[in-house]
Amino acid sequence: MEGMEGREVVEVPGSVRAVLIDIDGVLTVSWKPLPGAVAALRAVRESGLGVVLVTNTTSRSRASIAATLAGAGFPVGAEDILTAPAATAVHLAGARVALLNSGDVRADLQGITLVGDDDGDVPDVVLLGGAGPEFGYEALDRAFGRLQRGARLVAMHRNLYWRTEDGLRLDAGAFLAGLEAAAGVEAEVTGKPSRAFFEAALGRLGVGAEQALMIGDDIEYDVLAAQRLGITGVLVRTGKFVPRALERASGAPDHVLDSFADLPALLGLS
């Protein structure tokens, strides 16, 4: 196992037919390509392996993400991207939803009804996306009140932080924990690390877990969550990766790479 002395090396299965790839912190930081990432993704695609980009990003729609990545040179389209909002829309189809999120992802939330802050009726669901300035006291207290009145709590993810070009920034998981404790409820999670999210990605690729790799910068929510389903996990030392997270993790990744640029070599593509 690369970079983990004393551990047995886990070989990449020869049956691998597809790769699941996180975006933020793996391919980009603050939407700027990491060194070698564009070339590495091109090599993976040219090899004939299936590719799906799996992201908990809740600040942009799939179309916006694809346009940004393609503009930076990545060979991707909207059909290659599975976002937490898109998975959430499927999960909550037909529900009345009070959304607390930073960024506009309405295009990926088709099939649900979004209610306004001044709607007096109790929504079916209080839905948390990514954190930002919108997560002030008034908004969180409103969500708390709706939960007390019977709304379900659903979160697109539990991420505690993410990396920008200015450093680590606090994410929705920190606020989610407070709402759960205050309201005495447990949130349903629709993005990573939920089993349903990874299964949706595998289904889109038409492969089984044993035929896929997951590459991410979050050891718990990207890598170990995938490994629990039988997907080979690859952790990269970019993005939100910090050594203490690896030391405190609930398990060991199958592989650790310095960056996504090293993936073609791991796969025997270069």
mmCIF file with all atom_site columns, C-alpha atoms in Angstrom, residues 54-167:
data_model
loop_
_atom_site.group_PDB
_atom_site.id
_atom_site.type_symbol
_atom_site.label_atom_id
_atom_site.label_alt_id
_atom_site.label_comp_id
_atom_site.label_asym_id
_atom_site.label_entity_id
_atom_site.label_seq_id
_atom_site.pdbx_PDB_ins_code
_atom_site.Cartn_x
_atom_site.Cartn_y
_atom_site.Cartn_z
_atom_site.occupancy
_atom_site.B_iso_or_equiv
_atom_site.pdbx_formal_charge
_atom_site.auth_seq_id
_atom_site.auth_comp_id
_atom_site.auth_asym_id
_atom_site.auth_atom_id
_atom_site.pdbx_PDB_model_num
ATOM 1   C CA . VAL A 1 54  ? -19.180 11.815 -8.023  1.00 0.00 ? 54  VAL A CA 1
ATOM 2   C CA . THR A 1 55  ? -19.387 14.948 -5.931  1.00 0.00 ? 55  THR A CA 1
ATOM 3   C CA . ASN A 1 56  ? -21.049 16.323 -2.829  1.00 0.00 ? 56  ASN A CA 1
ATOM 4   C CA . THR A 1 57  ? -20.701 19.810 -4.292  1.00 0.00 ? 57  THR A CA 1
ATOM 5   C CA . THR A 1 58  ? -23.973 21.662 -3.726  1.00 0.00 ? 58  THR A CA 1
ATOM 6   C CA . SER A 1 59  ? -23.026 25.109 -5.011  1.00 0.00 ? 59  SER A CA 1
ATOM 7   C CA . ARG A 1 60  ? -23.484 24.368 -8.723  1.00 0.00 ? 60  ARG A CA 1
ATOM 8   C CA . SER A 1 61  ? -25.705 22.359 -11.027 1.00 0.00 ? 61  SER A CA 1
ATOM 9   C CA . ARG A 1 62  ? -24.381 19.444 -13.088 1.00 0.00 ? 62  ARG A CA 1
ATOM 10  C CA . ALA A 1 63  ? -24.488 21.590 -16.237 1.00 0.00 ? 63  ALA A CA 1
ATOM 11  C CA . SER A 1 64  ? -22.516 24.383 -14.569 1.00 0.00 ? 64  SER A CA 1
ATOM 12  C CA . ILE A 1 65  ? -19.922 21.948 -13.196 1.00 0.00 ? 65  ILE A CA 1
ATOM 13  C CA . ALA A 1 66  ? -19.497 20.303 -16.592 1.00 0.00 ? 66  ALA A CA 1
ATOM 14  C CA . ALA A 1 67  ? -19.084 23.646 -18.345 1.00 0.00 ? 67  ALA A CA 1
ATOM 15  C CA . THR A 1 68  ? -16.428 24.760 -15.871 1.00 0.00 ? 68  THR A CA 1
ATOM 16  C CA . LEU A 1 69  ? -14.487 21.495 -16.086 1.00 0.00 ? 69  LEU A CA 1
ATOM 17  C CA . ALA A 1 70  ? -14.699 21.318 -19.877 1.00 0.00 ? 70  ALA A CA 1
ATOM 18  C CA . GLY A 1 71  ? -13.515 24.919 -20.075 1.00 0.00 ? 71  GLY A CA 1
ATOM 19  C CA . ALA A 1 72  ? -10.449 23.908 -18.073 1.00 0.00 ? 72  ALA A CA 1
ATOM 20  C CA . GLY A 1 73  ? -9.701  21.070 -20.496 1.00 0.00 ? 73  GLY A CA 1
ATOM 21  C CA . PHE A 1 74  ? -11.272 18.088 -18.718 1.00 0.00 ? 74  PHE A CA 1
ATOM 22  C CA . PRO A 1 75  ? -12.983 15.657 -21.126 1.00 0.00 ? 75  PRO A CA 1
ATOM 23  C CA . VAL A 1 76  ? -16.377 15.582 -19.370 1.00 0.00 ? 76  VAL A CA 1
ATOM 24  C CA . GLY A 1 77  ? -20.015 16.445 -19.985 1.00 0.00 ? 77  GLY A CA 1
ATOM 25  C CA . ALA A 1 78  ? -23.001 16.828 -17.680 1.00 0.00 ? 78  ALA A CA 1
ATOM 26  C CA . GLU A 1 79  ? -23.938 13.190 -18.304 1.00 0.00 ? 79  GLU A CA 1
ATOM 27  C CA . ASP A 1 80  ? -20.660 12.124 -16.650 1.00 0.00 ? 80  ASP A CA 1
ATOM 28  C CA . ILE A 1 81  ? -21.480 13.832 -13.348 1.00 0.00 ? 81  ILE A CA 1
ATOM 29  C CA . LEU A 1 82  ? -23.491 12.553 -10.383 1.00 0.00 ? 82  LEU A CA 1
ATOM 30  C CA . THR A 1 83  ? -24.102 15.221 -7.747  1.00 0.00 ? 83  THR A CA 1
ATOM 31  C CA . ALA A 1 84  ? -25.585 15.007 -4.284  1.00 0.00 ? 84  ALA A CA 1
ATOM 32  C CA . PRO A 1 85  ? -28.455 17.330 -5.331  1.00 0.00 ? 85  PRO A CA 1
ATOM 33  C CA . ALA A 1 86  ? -29.332 15.115 -8.302  1.00 0.00 ? 86  ALA A CA 1
ATOM 34  C CA . ALA A 1 87  ? -29.368 12.023 -6.082  1.00 0.00 ? 87  ALA A CA 1
ATOM 35  C CA . THR A 1 88  ? -31.418 13.925 -3.501  1.00 0.00 ? 88  THR A CA 1
ATOM 36  C CA . ALA A 1 89  ? -34.066 14.856 -6.068  1.00 0.00 ? 89  ALA A CA 1
ATOM 37  C CA . VAL A 1 90  ? -34.609 11.186 -6.877  1.00 0.00 ? 90  VAL A CA 1
ATOM 38  C CA . HIS A 1 91  ? -34.782 10.292 -3.187  1.00 0.00 ? 91  HIS A CA 1
ATOM 39  C CA . LEU A 1 92  ? -37.287 13.049 -2.322  1.00 0.00 ? 92  LEU A CA 1
ATOM 40  C CA . ALA A 1 93  ? -39.441 12.987 -5.449  1.00 0.00 ? 93  ALA A CA 1
ATOM 41  C CA . GLY A 1 94  ? -42.847 14.552 -4.755  1.00 0.00 ? 94  GLY A CA 1
ATOM 42  C CA . ALA A 1 95  ? -41.946 15.995 -1.338  1.00 0.00 ? 95  ALA A CA 1
ATOM 43  C CA . ARG A 1 96  ? -42.403 19.584 -0.102  1.00 0.00 ? 96  ARG A CA 1
ATOM 44  C CA . VAL A 1 97  ? -38.913 20.693 0.884   1.00 0.00 ? 97  VAL A CA 1
ATOM 45  C CA . ALA A 1 98  ? -37.436 23.603 2.843   1.00 0.00 ? 98  ALA A CA 1
ATOM 46  C CA . LEU A 1 99  ? -33.922 24.005 1.442   1.00 0.00 ? 99  LEU A CA 1
ATOM 47  C CA . LEU A 1 100 ? -30.975 25.541 3.270   1.00 0.00 ? 100 LEU A CA 1
ATOM 48  C CA . ASN A 1 101 ? -28.042 25.691 0.871   1.00 0.00 ? 101 ASN A CA 1
ATOM 49  C CA . SER A 1 102 ? -25.337 27.994 -0.419  1.00 0.00 ? 102 SER A CA 1
ATOM 50  C CA . GLY A 1 103 ? -25.519 28.129 -4.210  1.00 0.00 ? 103 GLY A CA 1
ATOM 51  C CA . ASP A 1 104 ? -28.200 27.547 -6.817  1.00 0.00 ? 104 ASP A CA 1
ATOM 52  C CA . VAL A 1 105 ? -28.871 23.880 -7.617  1.00 0.00 ? 105 VAL A CA 1
ATOM 53  C CA . ARG A 1 106 ? -32.571 24.159 -8.442  1.00 0.00 ? 106 ARG A CA 1
ATOM 54  C CA . ALA A 1 107 ? -31.927 22.755 -11.920 1.00 0.00 ? 107 ALA A CA 1
ATOM 55  C CA . ASP A 1 108 ? -30.872 19.466 -10.302 1.00 0.00 ? 108 ASP A CA 1
ATOM 56  C CA . LEU A 1 109 ? -33.789 19.347 -7.840  1.00 0.00 ? 109 LEU A CA 1
ATOM 57  C CA . GLN A 1 110 ? -36.554 18.613 -10.308 1.00 0.00 ? 110 GLN A CA 1
ATOM 58  C CA . GLY A 1 111 ? -39.502 16.642 -9.002  1.00 0.00 ? 111 GLY A CA 1
ATOM 59  C CA . ILE A 1 112 ? -39.626 18.226 -5.546  1.00 0.00 ? 112 ILE A CA 1
ATOM 60  C CA . THR A 1 113 ? -41.495 21.344 -4.378  1.00 0.00 ? 113 THR A CA 1
ATOM 61  C CA . LEU A 1 114 ? -39.346 23.977 -2.675  1.00 0.00 ? 114 LEU A CA 1
ATOM 62  C CA . VAL A 1 115 ? -41.177 26.016 -0.022  1.00 0.00 ? 115 VAL A CA 1
ATOM 63  C CA . GLY A 1 116 ? -40.308 29.562 0.980   1.00 0.00 ? 116 GLY A CA 1
ATOM 64  C CA . ASP A 1 117 ? -39.136 30.864 4.337   1.00 0.00 ? 117 ASP A CA 1
ATOM 65  C CA . ASP A 1 118 ? -42.523 32.463 4.978   1.00 0.00 ? 118 ASP A CA 1
ATOM 66  C CA . ASP A 1 119 ? -44.536 29.313 4.220   1.00 0.00 ? 119 ASP A CA 1
ATOM 67  C CA . GLY A 1 120 ? -46.473 28.592 7.398   1.00 0.00 ? 120 GLY A CA 1
ATOM 68  C CA . ASP A 1 121 ? -47.185 24.945 6.660   1.00 0.00 ? 121 ASP A CA 1
ATOM 69  C CA . VAL A 1 122 ? -44.794 22.300 7.937   1.00 0.00 ? 122 VAL A CA 1
ATOM 70  C CA . PRO A 1 123 ? -42.751 20.957 4.998   1.00 0.00 ? 123 PRO A CA 1
ATOM 71  C CA . ASP A 1 124 ? -42.187 17.266 4.558   1.00 0.00 ? 124 ASP A CA 1
ATOM 72  C CA . VAL A 1 125 ? -38.425 17.755 4.704   1.00 0.00 ? 125 VAL A CA 1
ATOM 73  C CA . VAL A 1 126 ? -35.810 20.197 5.925   1.00 0.00 ? 126 VAL A CA 1
ATOM 74  C CA . LEU A 1 127 ? -32.945 19.735 3.459   1.00 0.00 ? 127 LEU A CA 1
ATOM 75  C CA . LEU A 1 128 ? -29.371 20.888 4.122   1.00 0.00 ? 128 LEU A CA 1
ATOM 76  C CA . GLY A 1 129 ? -26.890 21.375 1.315   1.00 0.00 ? 129 GLY A CA 1
ATOM 77  C CA . GLY A 1 130 ? -23.504 23.069 1.434   1.00 0.00 ? 130 GLY A CA 1
ATOM 78  C CA . ALA A 1 131 ? -22.724 25.748 4.007   1.00 0.00 ? 131 ALA A CA 1
ATOM 79  C CA . GLY A 1 132 ? -22.149 29.419 3.343   1.00 0.00 ? 132 GLY A CA 1
ATOM 80  C CA . PRO A 1 133 ? -23.414 32.837 4.470   1.00 0.00 ? 133 PRO A CA 1
ATOM 81  C CA . GLU A 1 134 ? -26.990 31.515 4.326   1.00 0.00 ? 134 GLU A CA 1
ATOM 82  C CA . PHE A 1 135 ? -26.322 29.399 7.439   1.00 0.00 ? 135 PHE A CA 1
ATOM 83  C CA . GLY A 1 136 ? -27.005 32.185 9.922   1.00 0.00 ? 136 GLY A CA 1
ATOM 84  C CA . TYR A 1 137 ? -28.892 32.021 13.222  1.00 0.00 ? 137 TYR A CA 1
ATOM 85  C CA . GLU A 1 138 ? -32.281 32.937 11.757  1.00 0.00 ? 138 GLU A CA 1
ATOM 86  C CA . ALA A 1 139 ? -32.102 30.261 9.057   1.00 0.00 ? 139 ALA A CA 1
ATOM 87  C CA . LEU A 1 140 ? -30.876 27.539 11.400  1.00 0.00 ? 140 LEU A CA 1
ATOM 88  C CA . ASP A 1 141 ? -33.492 28.437 14.006  1.00 0.00 ? 141 ASP A CA 1
ATOM 89  C CA . ARG A 1 142 ? -36.209 28.296 11.342  1.00 0.00 ? 142 ARG A CA 1
ATOM 90  C CA . ALA A 1 143 ? -34.996 24.824 10.347  1.00 0.00 ? 143 ALA A CA 1
ATOM 91  C CA . PHE A 1 144 ? -34.965 23.793 14.016  1.00 0.00 ? 144 PHE A CA 1
ATOM 92  C CA . GLY A 1 145 ? -38.568 24.964 14.417  1.00 0.00 ? 145 GLY A CA 1
ATOM 93  C CA . ARG A 1 146 ? -39.716 22.984 11.400  1.00 0.00 ? 146 ARG A CA 1
ATOM 94  C CA . LEU A 1 147 ? -38.003 19.861 12.693  1.00 0.00 ? 147 LEU A CA 1
ATOM 95  C CA . GLN A 1 148 ? -39.751 20.288 16.043  1.00 0.00 ? 148 GLN A CA 1
ATOM 96  C CA . ARG A 1 149 ? -43.058 20.424 14.172  1.00 0.00 ? 149 ARG A CA 1
ATOM 97  C CA . GLY A 1 150 ? -42.459 17.096 12.438  1.00 0.00 ? 150 GLY A CA 1
ATOM 98  C CA . ALA A 1 151 ? -40.396 17.697 9.300   1.00 0.00 ? 151 ALA A CA 1
ATOM 99  C CA . ARG A 1 152 ? -37.780 15.070 8.381   1.00 0.00 ? 152 ARG A CA 1
ATOM 100 C CA . LEU A 1 153 ? -34.141 16.112 8.333   1.00 0.00 ? 153 LEU A CA 1
ATOM 101 C CA . VAL A 1 154 ? -32.258 15.216 5.162   1.00 0.00 ? 154 VAL A CA 1
ATOM 102 C CA . ALA A 1 155 ? -28.693 16.252 4.326   1.00 0.00 ? 155 ALA A CA 1
ATOM 103 C CA . MET A 1 156 ? -26.936 16.117 0.988   1.00 0.00 ? 156 MET A CA 1
ATOM 104 C CA . HIS A 1 157 ? -23.726 15.308 2.861   1.00 0.00 ? 157 HIS A CA 1
ATOM 105 C CA . ARG A 1 158 ? -21.991 15.423 6.247   1.00 0.00 ? 158 ARG A CA 1
ATOM 106 C CA . ASN A 1 159 ? -18.769 17.099 5.129   1.00 0.00 ? 159 ASN A CA 1
ATOM 107 C CA . LEU A 1 160 ? -17.218 19.095 7.963   1.00 0.00 ? 160 LEU A CA 1
ATOM 108 C CA . TYR A 1 161 ? -14.960 21.183 5.727   1.00 0.00 ? 161 TYR A CA 1
ATOM 109 C CA . TRP A 1 162 ? -13.548 21.552 2.229   1.00 0.00 ? 162 TRP A CA 1
ATOM 110 C CA . ARG A 1 163 ? -10.425 23.129 0.791   1.00 0.00 ? 163 ARG A CA 1
ATOM 111 C CA . THR A 1 164 ? -10.303 26.349 -1.201  1.00 0.00 ? 164 THR A CA 1
ATOM 112 C CA . GLU A 1 165 ? -7.309  28.245 -2.521  1.00 0.00 ? 165 GLU A CA 1
ATOM 113 C CA . ASP A 1 166 ? -7.507  30.248 0.723   1.00 0.00 ? 166 ASP A CA 1
ATOM 114 C CA . GLY A 1 167 ? -7.449  27.167 2.978   1.00 0.00 ? 167 GLY A CA 1
#
